[in-house]
XYZ file of C-alpha atoms in Angstrom:
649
model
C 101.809 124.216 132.722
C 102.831 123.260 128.898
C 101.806 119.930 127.153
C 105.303 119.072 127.732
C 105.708 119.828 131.532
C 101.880 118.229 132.089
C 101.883 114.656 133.648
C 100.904 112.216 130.726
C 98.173 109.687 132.154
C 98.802 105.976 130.273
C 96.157 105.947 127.284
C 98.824 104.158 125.215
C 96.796 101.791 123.092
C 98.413 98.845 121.640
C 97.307 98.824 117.965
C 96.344 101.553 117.403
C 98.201 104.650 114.748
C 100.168 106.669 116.281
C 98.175 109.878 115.880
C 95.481 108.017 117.436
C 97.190 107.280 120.366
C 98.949 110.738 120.454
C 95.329 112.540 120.847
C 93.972 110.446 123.353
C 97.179 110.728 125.735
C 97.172 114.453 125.459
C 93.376 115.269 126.268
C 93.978 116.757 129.440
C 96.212 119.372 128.015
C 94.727 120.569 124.573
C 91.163 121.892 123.624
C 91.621 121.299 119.658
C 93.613 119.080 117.359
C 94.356 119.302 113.656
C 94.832 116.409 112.057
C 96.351 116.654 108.650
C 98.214 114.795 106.265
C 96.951 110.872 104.888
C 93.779 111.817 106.095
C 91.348 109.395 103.384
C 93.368 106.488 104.244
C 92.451 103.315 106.008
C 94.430 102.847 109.182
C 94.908 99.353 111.686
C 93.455 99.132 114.420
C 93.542 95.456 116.402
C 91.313 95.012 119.686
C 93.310 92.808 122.472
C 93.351 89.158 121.255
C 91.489 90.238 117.279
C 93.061 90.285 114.464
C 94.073 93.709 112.740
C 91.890 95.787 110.914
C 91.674 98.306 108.170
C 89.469 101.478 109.339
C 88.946 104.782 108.170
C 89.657 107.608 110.697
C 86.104 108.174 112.516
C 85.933 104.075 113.560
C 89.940 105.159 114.411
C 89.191 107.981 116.675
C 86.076 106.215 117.805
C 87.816 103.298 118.941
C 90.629 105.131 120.590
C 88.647 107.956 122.938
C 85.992 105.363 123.912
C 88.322 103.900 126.660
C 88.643 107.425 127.708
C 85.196 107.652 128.483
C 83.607 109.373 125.232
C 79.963 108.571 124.402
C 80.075 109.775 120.452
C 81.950 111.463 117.861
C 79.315 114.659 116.715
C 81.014 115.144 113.280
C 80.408 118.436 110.789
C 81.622 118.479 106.984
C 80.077 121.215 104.654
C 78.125 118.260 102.419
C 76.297 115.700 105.244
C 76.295 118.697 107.713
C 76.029 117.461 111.775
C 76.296 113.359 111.993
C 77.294 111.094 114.608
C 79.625 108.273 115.158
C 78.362 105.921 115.423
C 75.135 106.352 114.225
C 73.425 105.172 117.313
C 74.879 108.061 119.711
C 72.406 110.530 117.850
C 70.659 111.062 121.445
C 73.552 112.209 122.729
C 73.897 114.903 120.216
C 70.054 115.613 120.620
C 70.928 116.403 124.118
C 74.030 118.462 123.593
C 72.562 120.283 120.664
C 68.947 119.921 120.425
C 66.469 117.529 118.871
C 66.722 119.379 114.979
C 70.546 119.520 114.827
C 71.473 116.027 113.689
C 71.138 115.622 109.744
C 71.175 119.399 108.975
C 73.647 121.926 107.762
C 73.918 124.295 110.250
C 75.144 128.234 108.946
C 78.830 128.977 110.319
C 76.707 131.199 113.397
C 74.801 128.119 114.508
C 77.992 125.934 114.101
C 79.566 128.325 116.381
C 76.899 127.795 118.919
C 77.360 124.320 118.932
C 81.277 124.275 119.681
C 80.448 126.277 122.565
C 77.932 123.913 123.547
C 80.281 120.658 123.298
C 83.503 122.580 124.784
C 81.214 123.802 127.489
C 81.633 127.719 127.430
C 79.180 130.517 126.781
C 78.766 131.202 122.679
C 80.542 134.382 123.774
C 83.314 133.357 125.737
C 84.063 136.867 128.544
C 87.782 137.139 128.454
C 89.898 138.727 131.319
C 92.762 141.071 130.352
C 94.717 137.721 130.689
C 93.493 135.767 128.058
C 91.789 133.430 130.647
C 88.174 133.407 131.515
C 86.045 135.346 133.760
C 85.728 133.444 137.208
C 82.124 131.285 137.245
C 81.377 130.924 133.784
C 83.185 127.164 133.495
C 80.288 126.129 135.691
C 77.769 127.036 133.989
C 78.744 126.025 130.431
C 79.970 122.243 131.635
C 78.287 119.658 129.450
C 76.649 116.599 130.306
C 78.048 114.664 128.014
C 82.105 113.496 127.221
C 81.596 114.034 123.123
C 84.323 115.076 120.611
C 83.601 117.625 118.115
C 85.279 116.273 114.584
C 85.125 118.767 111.625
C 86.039 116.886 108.535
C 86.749 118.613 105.072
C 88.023 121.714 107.175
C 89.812 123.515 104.488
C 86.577 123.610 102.414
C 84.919 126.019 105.269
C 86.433 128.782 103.761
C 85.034 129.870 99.797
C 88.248 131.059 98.636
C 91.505 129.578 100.036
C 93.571 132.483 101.973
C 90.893 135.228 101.890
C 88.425 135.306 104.571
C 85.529 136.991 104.150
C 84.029 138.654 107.120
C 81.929 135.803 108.162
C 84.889 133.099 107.795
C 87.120 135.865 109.763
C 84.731 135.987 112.730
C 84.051 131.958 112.508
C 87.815 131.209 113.138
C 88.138 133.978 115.396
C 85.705 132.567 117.987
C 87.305 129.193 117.597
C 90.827 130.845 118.447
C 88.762 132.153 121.304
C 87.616 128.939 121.935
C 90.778 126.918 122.576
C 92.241 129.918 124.628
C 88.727 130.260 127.180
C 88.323 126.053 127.225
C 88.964 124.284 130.210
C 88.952 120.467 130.998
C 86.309 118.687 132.896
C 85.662 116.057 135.101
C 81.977 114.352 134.598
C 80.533 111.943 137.880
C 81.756 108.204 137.645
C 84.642 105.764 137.586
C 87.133 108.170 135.349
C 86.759 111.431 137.151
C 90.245 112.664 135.181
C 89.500 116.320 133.462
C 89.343 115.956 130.097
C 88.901 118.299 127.337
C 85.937 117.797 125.436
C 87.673 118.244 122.001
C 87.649 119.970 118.391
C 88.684 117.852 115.877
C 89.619 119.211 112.653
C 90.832 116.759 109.938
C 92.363 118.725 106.334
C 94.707 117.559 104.138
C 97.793 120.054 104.519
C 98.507 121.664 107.835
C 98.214 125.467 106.643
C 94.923 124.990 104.877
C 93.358 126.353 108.126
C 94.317 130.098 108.104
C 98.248 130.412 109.903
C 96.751 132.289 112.948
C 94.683 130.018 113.838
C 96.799 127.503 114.864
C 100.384 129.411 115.038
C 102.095 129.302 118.743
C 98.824 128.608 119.796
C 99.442 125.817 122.728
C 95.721 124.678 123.249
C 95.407 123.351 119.571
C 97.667 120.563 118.316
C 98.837 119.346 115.551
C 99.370 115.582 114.746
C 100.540 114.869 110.990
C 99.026 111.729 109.964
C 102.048 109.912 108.086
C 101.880 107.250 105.174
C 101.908 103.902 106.227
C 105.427 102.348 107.522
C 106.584 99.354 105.716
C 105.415 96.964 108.658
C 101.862 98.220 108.174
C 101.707 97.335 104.776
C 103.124 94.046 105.499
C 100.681 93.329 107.762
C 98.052 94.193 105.782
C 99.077 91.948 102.930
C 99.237 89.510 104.967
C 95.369 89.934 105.682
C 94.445 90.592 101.952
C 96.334 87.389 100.385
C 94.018 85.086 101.063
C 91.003 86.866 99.256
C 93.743 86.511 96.439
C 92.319 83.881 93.342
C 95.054 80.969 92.612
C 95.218 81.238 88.695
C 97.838 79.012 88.255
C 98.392 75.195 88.752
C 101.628 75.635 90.820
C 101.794 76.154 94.586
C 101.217 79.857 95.828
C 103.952 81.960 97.517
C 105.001 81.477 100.866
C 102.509 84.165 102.597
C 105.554 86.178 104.210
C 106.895 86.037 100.836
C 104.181 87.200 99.326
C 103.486 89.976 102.391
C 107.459 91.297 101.498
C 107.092 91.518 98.102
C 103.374 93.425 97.847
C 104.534 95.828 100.810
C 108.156 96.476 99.194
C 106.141 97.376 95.785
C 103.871 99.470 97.377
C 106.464 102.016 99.248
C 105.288 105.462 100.032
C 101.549 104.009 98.768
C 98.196 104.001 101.064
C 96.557 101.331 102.717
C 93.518 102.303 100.681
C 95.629 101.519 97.467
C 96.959 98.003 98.517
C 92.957 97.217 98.899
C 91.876 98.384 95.892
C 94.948 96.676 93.963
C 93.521 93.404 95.607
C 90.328 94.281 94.454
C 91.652 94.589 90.865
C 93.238 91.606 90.677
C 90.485 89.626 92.005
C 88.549 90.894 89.139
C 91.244 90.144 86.431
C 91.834 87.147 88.108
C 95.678 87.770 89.089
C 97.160 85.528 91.047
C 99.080 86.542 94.285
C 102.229 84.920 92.030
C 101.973 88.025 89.731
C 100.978 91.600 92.685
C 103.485 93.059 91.200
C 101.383 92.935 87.637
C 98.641 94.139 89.445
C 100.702 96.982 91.271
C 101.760 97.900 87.506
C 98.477 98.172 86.516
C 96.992 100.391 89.600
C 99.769 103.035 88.962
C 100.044 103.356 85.347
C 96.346 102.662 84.232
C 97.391 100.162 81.622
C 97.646 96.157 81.437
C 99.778 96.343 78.107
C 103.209 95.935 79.349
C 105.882 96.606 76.718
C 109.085 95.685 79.211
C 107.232 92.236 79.598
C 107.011 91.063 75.265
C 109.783 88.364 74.019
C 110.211 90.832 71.657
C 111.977 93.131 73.878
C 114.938 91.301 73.603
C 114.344 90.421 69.619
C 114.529 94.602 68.956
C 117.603 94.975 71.568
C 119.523 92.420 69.401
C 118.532 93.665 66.131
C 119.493 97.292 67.447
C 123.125 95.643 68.038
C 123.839 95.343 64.603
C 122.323 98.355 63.262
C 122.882 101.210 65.463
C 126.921 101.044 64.600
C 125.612 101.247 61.047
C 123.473 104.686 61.985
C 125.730 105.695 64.590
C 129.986 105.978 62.889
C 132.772 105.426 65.610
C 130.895 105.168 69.141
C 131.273 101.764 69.751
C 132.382 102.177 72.961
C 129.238 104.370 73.870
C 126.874 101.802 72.004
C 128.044 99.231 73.633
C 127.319 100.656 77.467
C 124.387 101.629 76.426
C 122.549 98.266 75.088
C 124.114 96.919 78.711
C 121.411 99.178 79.847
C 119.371 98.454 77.758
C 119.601 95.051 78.055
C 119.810 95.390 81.954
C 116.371 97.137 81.908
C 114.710 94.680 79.764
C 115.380 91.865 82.308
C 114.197 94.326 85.171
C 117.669 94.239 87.080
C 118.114 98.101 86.983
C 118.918 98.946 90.407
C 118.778 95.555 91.475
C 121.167 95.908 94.417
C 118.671 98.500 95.845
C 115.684 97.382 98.133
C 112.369 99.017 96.348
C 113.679 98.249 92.690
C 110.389 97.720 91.773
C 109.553 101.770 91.932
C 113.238 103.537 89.805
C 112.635 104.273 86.514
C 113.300 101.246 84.060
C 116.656 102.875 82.853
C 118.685 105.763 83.006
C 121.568 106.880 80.370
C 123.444 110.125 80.489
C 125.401 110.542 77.696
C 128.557 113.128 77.554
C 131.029 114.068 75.406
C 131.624 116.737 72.261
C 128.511 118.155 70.361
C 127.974 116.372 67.132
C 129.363 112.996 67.782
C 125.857 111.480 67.992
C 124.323 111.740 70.926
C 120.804 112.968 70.699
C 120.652 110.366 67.504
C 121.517 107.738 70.213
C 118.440 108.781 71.921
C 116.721 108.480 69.066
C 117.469 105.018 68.237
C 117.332 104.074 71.605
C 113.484 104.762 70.911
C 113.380 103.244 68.322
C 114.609 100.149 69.512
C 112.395 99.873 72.587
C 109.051 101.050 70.885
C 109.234 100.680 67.502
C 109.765 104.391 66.220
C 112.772 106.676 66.317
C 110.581 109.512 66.794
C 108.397 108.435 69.418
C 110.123 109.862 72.313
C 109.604 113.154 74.750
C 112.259 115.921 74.147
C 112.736 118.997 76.875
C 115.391 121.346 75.304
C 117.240 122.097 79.417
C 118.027 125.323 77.529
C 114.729 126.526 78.638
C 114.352 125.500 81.982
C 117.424 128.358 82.905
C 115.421 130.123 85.552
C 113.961 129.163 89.089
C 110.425 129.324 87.745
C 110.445 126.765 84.903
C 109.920 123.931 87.052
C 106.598 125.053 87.241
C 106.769 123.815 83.089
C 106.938 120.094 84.203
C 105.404 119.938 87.222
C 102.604 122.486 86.572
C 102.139 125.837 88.777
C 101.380 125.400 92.625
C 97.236 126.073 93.162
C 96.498 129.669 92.843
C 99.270 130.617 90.155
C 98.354 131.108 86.581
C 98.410 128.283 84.839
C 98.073 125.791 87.771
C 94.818 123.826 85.596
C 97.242 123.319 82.632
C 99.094 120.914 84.994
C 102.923 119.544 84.141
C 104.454 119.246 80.649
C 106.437 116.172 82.056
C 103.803 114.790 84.404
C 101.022 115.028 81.667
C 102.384 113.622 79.220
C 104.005 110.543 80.779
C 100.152 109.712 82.238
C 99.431 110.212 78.921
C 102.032 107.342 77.554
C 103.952 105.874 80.981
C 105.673 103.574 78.494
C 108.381 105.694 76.622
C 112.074 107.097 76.274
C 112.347 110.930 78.292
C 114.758 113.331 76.682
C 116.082 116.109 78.337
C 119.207 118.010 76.320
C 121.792 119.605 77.634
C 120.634 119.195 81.339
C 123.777 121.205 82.228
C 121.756 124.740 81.069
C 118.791 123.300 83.741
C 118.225 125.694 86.802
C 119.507 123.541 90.202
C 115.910 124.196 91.643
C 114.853 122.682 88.351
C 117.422 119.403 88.638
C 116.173 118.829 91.848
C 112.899 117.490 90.617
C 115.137 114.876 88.897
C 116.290 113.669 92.689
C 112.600 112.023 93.142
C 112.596 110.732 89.782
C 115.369 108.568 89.735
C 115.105 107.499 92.932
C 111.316 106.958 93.569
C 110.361 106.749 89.878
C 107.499 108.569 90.675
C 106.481 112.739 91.024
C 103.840 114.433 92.074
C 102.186 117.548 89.991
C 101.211 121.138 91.445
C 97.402 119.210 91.031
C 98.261 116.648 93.830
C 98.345 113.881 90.780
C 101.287 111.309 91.472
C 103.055 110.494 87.987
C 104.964 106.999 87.569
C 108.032 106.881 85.594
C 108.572 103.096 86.531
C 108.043 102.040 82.740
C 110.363 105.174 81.032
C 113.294 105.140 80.263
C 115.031 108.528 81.139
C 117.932 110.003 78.748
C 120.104 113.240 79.838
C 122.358 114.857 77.483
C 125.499 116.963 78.182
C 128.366 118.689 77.334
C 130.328 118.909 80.196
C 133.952 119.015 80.163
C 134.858 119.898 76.616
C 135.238 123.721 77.124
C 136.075 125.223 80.634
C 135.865 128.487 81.636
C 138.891 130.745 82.979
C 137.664 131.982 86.374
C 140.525 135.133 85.744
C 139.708 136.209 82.001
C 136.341 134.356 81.356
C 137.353 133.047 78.436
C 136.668 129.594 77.657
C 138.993 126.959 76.835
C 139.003 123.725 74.972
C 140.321 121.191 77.104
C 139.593 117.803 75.259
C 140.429 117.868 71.623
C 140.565 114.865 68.517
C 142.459 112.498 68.480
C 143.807 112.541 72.244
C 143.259 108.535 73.969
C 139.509 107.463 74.546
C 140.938 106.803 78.049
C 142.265 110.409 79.151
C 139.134 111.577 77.435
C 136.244 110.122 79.592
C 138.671 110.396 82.398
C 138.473 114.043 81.759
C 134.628 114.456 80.835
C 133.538 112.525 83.843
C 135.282 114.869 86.086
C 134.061 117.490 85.231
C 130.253 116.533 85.655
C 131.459 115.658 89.215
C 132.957 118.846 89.549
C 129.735 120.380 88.055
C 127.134 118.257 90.210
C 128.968 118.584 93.542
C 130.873 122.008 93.392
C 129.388 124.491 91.047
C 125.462 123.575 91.505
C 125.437 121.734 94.937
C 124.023 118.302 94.027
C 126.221 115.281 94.576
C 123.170 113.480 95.009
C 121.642 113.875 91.768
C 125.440 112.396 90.501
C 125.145 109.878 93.096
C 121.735 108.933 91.676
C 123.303 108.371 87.965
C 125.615 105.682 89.143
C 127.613 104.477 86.547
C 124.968 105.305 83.596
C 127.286 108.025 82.528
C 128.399 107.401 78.665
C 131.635 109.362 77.102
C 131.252 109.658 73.564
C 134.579 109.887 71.789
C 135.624 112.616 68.724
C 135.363 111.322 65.497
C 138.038 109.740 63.994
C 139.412 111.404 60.152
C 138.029 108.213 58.478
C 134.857 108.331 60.494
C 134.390 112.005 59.493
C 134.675 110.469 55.917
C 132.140 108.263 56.549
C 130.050 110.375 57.888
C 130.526 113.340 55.217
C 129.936 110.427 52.467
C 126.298 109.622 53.950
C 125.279 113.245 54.333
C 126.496 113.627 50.651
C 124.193 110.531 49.467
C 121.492 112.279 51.420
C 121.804 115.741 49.466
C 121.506 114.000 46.046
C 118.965 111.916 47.237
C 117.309 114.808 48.472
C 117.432 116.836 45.097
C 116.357 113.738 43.043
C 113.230 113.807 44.854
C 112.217 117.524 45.138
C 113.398 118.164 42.035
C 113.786 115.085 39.255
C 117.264 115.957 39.019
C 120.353 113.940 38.749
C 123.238 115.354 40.325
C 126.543 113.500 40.112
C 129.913 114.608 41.882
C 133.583 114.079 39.850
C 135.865 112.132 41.966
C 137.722 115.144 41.733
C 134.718 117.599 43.094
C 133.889 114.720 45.814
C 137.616 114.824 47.315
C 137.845 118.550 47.008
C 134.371 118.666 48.767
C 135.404 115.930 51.324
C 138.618 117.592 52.474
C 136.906 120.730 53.105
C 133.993 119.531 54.870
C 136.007 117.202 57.223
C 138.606 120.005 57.910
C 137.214 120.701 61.799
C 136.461 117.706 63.327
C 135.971 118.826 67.221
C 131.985 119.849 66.032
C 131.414 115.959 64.763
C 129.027 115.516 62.466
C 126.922 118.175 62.903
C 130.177 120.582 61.636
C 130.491 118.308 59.006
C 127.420 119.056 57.708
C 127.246 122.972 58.426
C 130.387 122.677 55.848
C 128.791 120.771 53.531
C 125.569 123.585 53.253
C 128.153 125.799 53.013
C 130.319 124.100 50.344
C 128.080 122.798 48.189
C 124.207 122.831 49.099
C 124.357 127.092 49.236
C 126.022 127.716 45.707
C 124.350 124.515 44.129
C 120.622 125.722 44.964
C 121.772 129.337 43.530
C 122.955 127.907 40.756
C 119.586 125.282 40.023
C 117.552 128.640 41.059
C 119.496 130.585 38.486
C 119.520 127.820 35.766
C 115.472 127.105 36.420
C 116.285 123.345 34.851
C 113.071 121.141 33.780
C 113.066 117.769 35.106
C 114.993 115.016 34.245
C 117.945 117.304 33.734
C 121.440 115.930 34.960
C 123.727 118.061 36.446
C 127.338 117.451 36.785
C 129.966 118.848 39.886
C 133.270 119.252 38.540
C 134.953 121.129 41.272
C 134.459 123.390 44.070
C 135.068 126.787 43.585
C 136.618 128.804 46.543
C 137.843 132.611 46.474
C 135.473 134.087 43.639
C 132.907 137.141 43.611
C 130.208 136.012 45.291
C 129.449 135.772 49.132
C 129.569 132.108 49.333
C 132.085 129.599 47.088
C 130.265 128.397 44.241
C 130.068 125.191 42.475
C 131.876 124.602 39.068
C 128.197 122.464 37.420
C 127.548 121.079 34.097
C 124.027 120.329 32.690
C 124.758 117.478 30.891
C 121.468 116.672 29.706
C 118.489 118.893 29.406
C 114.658 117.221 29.693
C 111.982 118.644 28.082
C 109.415 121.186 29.640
């Protein structure tokens, strides 16, 4: 007879977790259980007519096989060795195991000796060619005692995860053994049910115990033990807000207020956490008006809250008036963006979602041709925030191409070179949780490597190859791209300009915008990552001929600014040279600014450093641009220059 096909006697215990309840209705049908999963958490447990309670999982287990008839919990880790629960059961150990066993660290032999002892079979367990055991040796092995055997820390048994040595081979073996030989038992009194006396092994993950051991083998079971549901949190905020300080003079919040909020900010977090984030409050003296300070603090390690200073808003409104000033003809694009950013400053990004509390404090994904000003967006989008146009973190998507770069931000899974290094991403966002993330041209990103984005941006949080959880609830997250501007014939493999200057703003994002949905859903597979984005996506437009003037007149001021400070020269342009210069340099707008600028090194930066390196002037020399030179000798069109005045040496 299966577990499933086996008659399930009614251990249901009201309040109780529902692993607990799951091992102590299936005892007549399985020898061993693993346990894995939350396993260090704190769990609730309520007696009839008591009020819930937070217990770790020995009291748990403990307080669900008692009913059944159990008389103690003999527990084995590799650190305390063989203990009891509770503590007071010891004699029943004694009995079971002899006087000396309780308090020492018994060698993997003896610990096999005392399995066989508590499941009630010879240490050597005779098989039949069946798999079942030899007739007449259940008698003689039953116990006198209903105990469960609990091996906690199980995973750290073995020295080196997934190789065995001999010892650890022959260890697990005769526990295989075990389950397959083990029969259940009746003892003399009021419950005369057979029951299995059990092995209990708790580990994190459910393959840290080697794959054989537990694969399609029906004796041994395994439970997951899950994360707390969203009533259990509730409930237990409920119990912790009155060991809450009131701070302030006004009236505290409703208690099922209060219970909603502190269990909606705490999704996919332990019970363990929620106590010590009352603890921490209590001892900063936060009020139960201001958990979700305190719920702040526990995940990113800092009290300084950046999102939470008046001047916030003071930089955002500054930024209004001098990004168009930085930034030439993307008004449209600057002007979505500070909605965001102005959105995320008052905390209302992803508002209309249930656990705001967790997303990342904004998310902007600009689009549109290269050179138009995006990455300089980012940039001052930093700078606006935090104070320095430099102080954000930039992952060129270029190099995350193949499968395996995800390892980069994450860190390498254990056992894989470089697994202590942990996550570039992860690492440094501990590091500074309070920042602007930029990651260019995510388009050139592997899909395995975009789907660590999915958890990002909509649990604002990630966990490394080290276990470590990383929250990106204070970043704000920037992807660049430049979708939709070329395509790609699928017949010749050429590819093809479809957006060009000058063409409506309008038919333009109408075009770009497709074709990241076209990318995200049809060519990579992820309509959820697009789904994710929302409406964050920002077009940039081309640049106009007038902004490309602009633009080429500021680059300009920067190259004789630049040469009047290296080299104590003064170099002046003819309105002649400068419209020469200007038409040639603003020729090819499609490449934005960046073209403009490539042109201008050509046109004028290349032949003017040959001819200062040629001329070896002294400083406080003048030199004078009367015309650009195209068509000549030389590899590269050369400036027509004039020293106009010589300083002395």
């Amino acid at each position: 007879m299966t577990s499933d096909d086996a008659p399930r006697r009614d251990t249901f215990l009201p309040g109780f977790p529902a692993f607990a309840n799951e091992l102590a209705g299936t005892l007549a049908v399985h020898a061993q259980y693993v346990l894995h999963g939350n396993m260090r958490d704190q769990f609730l447990i309520q007696a009839p007519g008591s009020t819930p309670r937070p217990a770790s999982v020995l009291p748990v287990l403990w307080s669900a096989l008692q009913p059944s008839g159990f008389q103690s919990l003999i527990c084995y880790d590799p650190v305390d060795g063989i203990t009891t629960y509770p503590e007071e059961s010891f004699p029943v150990a004694d009995k079971l195991l002899g006087p000396r066993a309780v308090g020492r660290r018994p060698p993997l032999e003896k610990l096999r000796a005392h399995l066989a002892r508590v499941v009630g079979v010879p240490e050597q367990p005779p098989l039949d060619g069946d798999g079942s055991a030899t007739p007449g040796s259940r008698s003689a092995g039953t116990p006198p005692a209903r105990v469960a055997f609990v091996v906690d820390y199980a995973a750290r048994i073995v020295r080196v995860p997934g190789q065995l040595d001999p010892l650890e081979q022959d260890f697990f073996l005769f526990c295989h053994k075990l389950a397959l030989v083990a029969k259940p038992f009746a003892l003399p009194g009021p419950r005369p049910t057979p029951l299995f006396n059990p092995v209990i092994w708790l580990t994190d993950g459910e393959r840290d115990l080697p794959v054989w051991f537990t694969a399609g083998v029906e004796p041994i079971r395994s439970i997951a033990v899950g994360m707390p549901t969203l009533e259990e949190r509730t409930v237990l905020a409920r119990l912790l807000a009155p060991t809450l300080p009131a701070t302030s003079p006004a009236p505290p919040p409703d208690p099922q207020e209060f219970a909603d909020t502190f269990a909606k900010r705490t999704d996919r977090m332990t019970l363990r956490s929620m106590m010590a984030i009352v603890k921490l409050a209590r001892d900063r003296r936060i009020g139960p008006d201001r958990i979700a300070d305190a719920v702040r603090i526990y995940k990113l390690g800092v009290d300084d809250d950046p999102w939470r200073r008046s001047s916030v808003r003071e930089q955002i409104t500054q930024g209004e008036r001098m990004i168009g000033q930085r930034i030439k003809g993307q008004d449209r694009a600057i002007g979505k963006t500070l909605d965001i950013l102005k959105r995320a400053a008052l905390g209302l990004s992803g508002a209309q979602a249930t656990s705001t509390g967790t997303r990342p404090r904004g998310v902007l994904f600009f689009a549109g041709p290269t050179g138009v000003g995006k990455t300089e967006l980012a940039k001052q989008v930093a700078d606006i925030l935090f104070g320095d146009s430099n102080a954000y973190l930039r992952f060129d998507m270029s190099e995350f191409a193949t499968e395996q770069a995800a390892d980069r931000l994450v860190g390498a899974p254990p056992g894989y070179v470089g697994f202590e290094a942990g996550g570039e991403l992860t690492g440094a966002v501990r590091r500074k949780p309070f920042q602007v993330v930029l990651f260019d041209e995510i388009e050139k990103a592997h899909p395995l490597v975009m789907d660590k984005f999915l958890q990002i941006l909509e649990d604002g949080r990630l966990t490394d190859g080290q276990g470590v959880t990383t929250h990106f609830t204070g970043c704000v997250l920037i992807f660049t791209s430049n979708l939709g501007i070329l395509v790609t014939d699928p017949r010749t493999g050429q590819r093809e300009q479809i957006v060009h200057a000058g063409m409506p703003y309008q038919d333009l994002e109408v075009k770009v915008k497709a074709a990241i949905r076209d990318h995200f859903t049809v060519r990579i597979g992820r309509p959820e990552l697009l789904n994710r984005l929302g409406d964050n996506i920002v077009v940039f437009d081309f640049i106009s001929v007038e902004i490309a003037r602009e633009i080429f007149q500021l680059q300009l001021a920067n190259v004789v600014e630049r040469v009047e400070q290296e080299l104590q020269i003064d170099l002046e342009l003819t309105d002649r040279a400068r419209e020469e210069l200007s038409d040639l340099c603003t020729v090819d707008r499609d490449n934005g600014g960046r073209g403009i600028g490539n042109l201008l090194e050509s046109n004028l930066i290349n032949p003017l450093a040959r001819f200062l390196f040629a001329q070896d002037l002294p400083p406080a020399s003048a030199v004078q641009v009367t015309g650009i030179s195209q068509g000549d000798d030389t590899a590269l069109p050369a400036v027509r220059a004039t020293v106009t005045r010589a300083g002395l040496r």
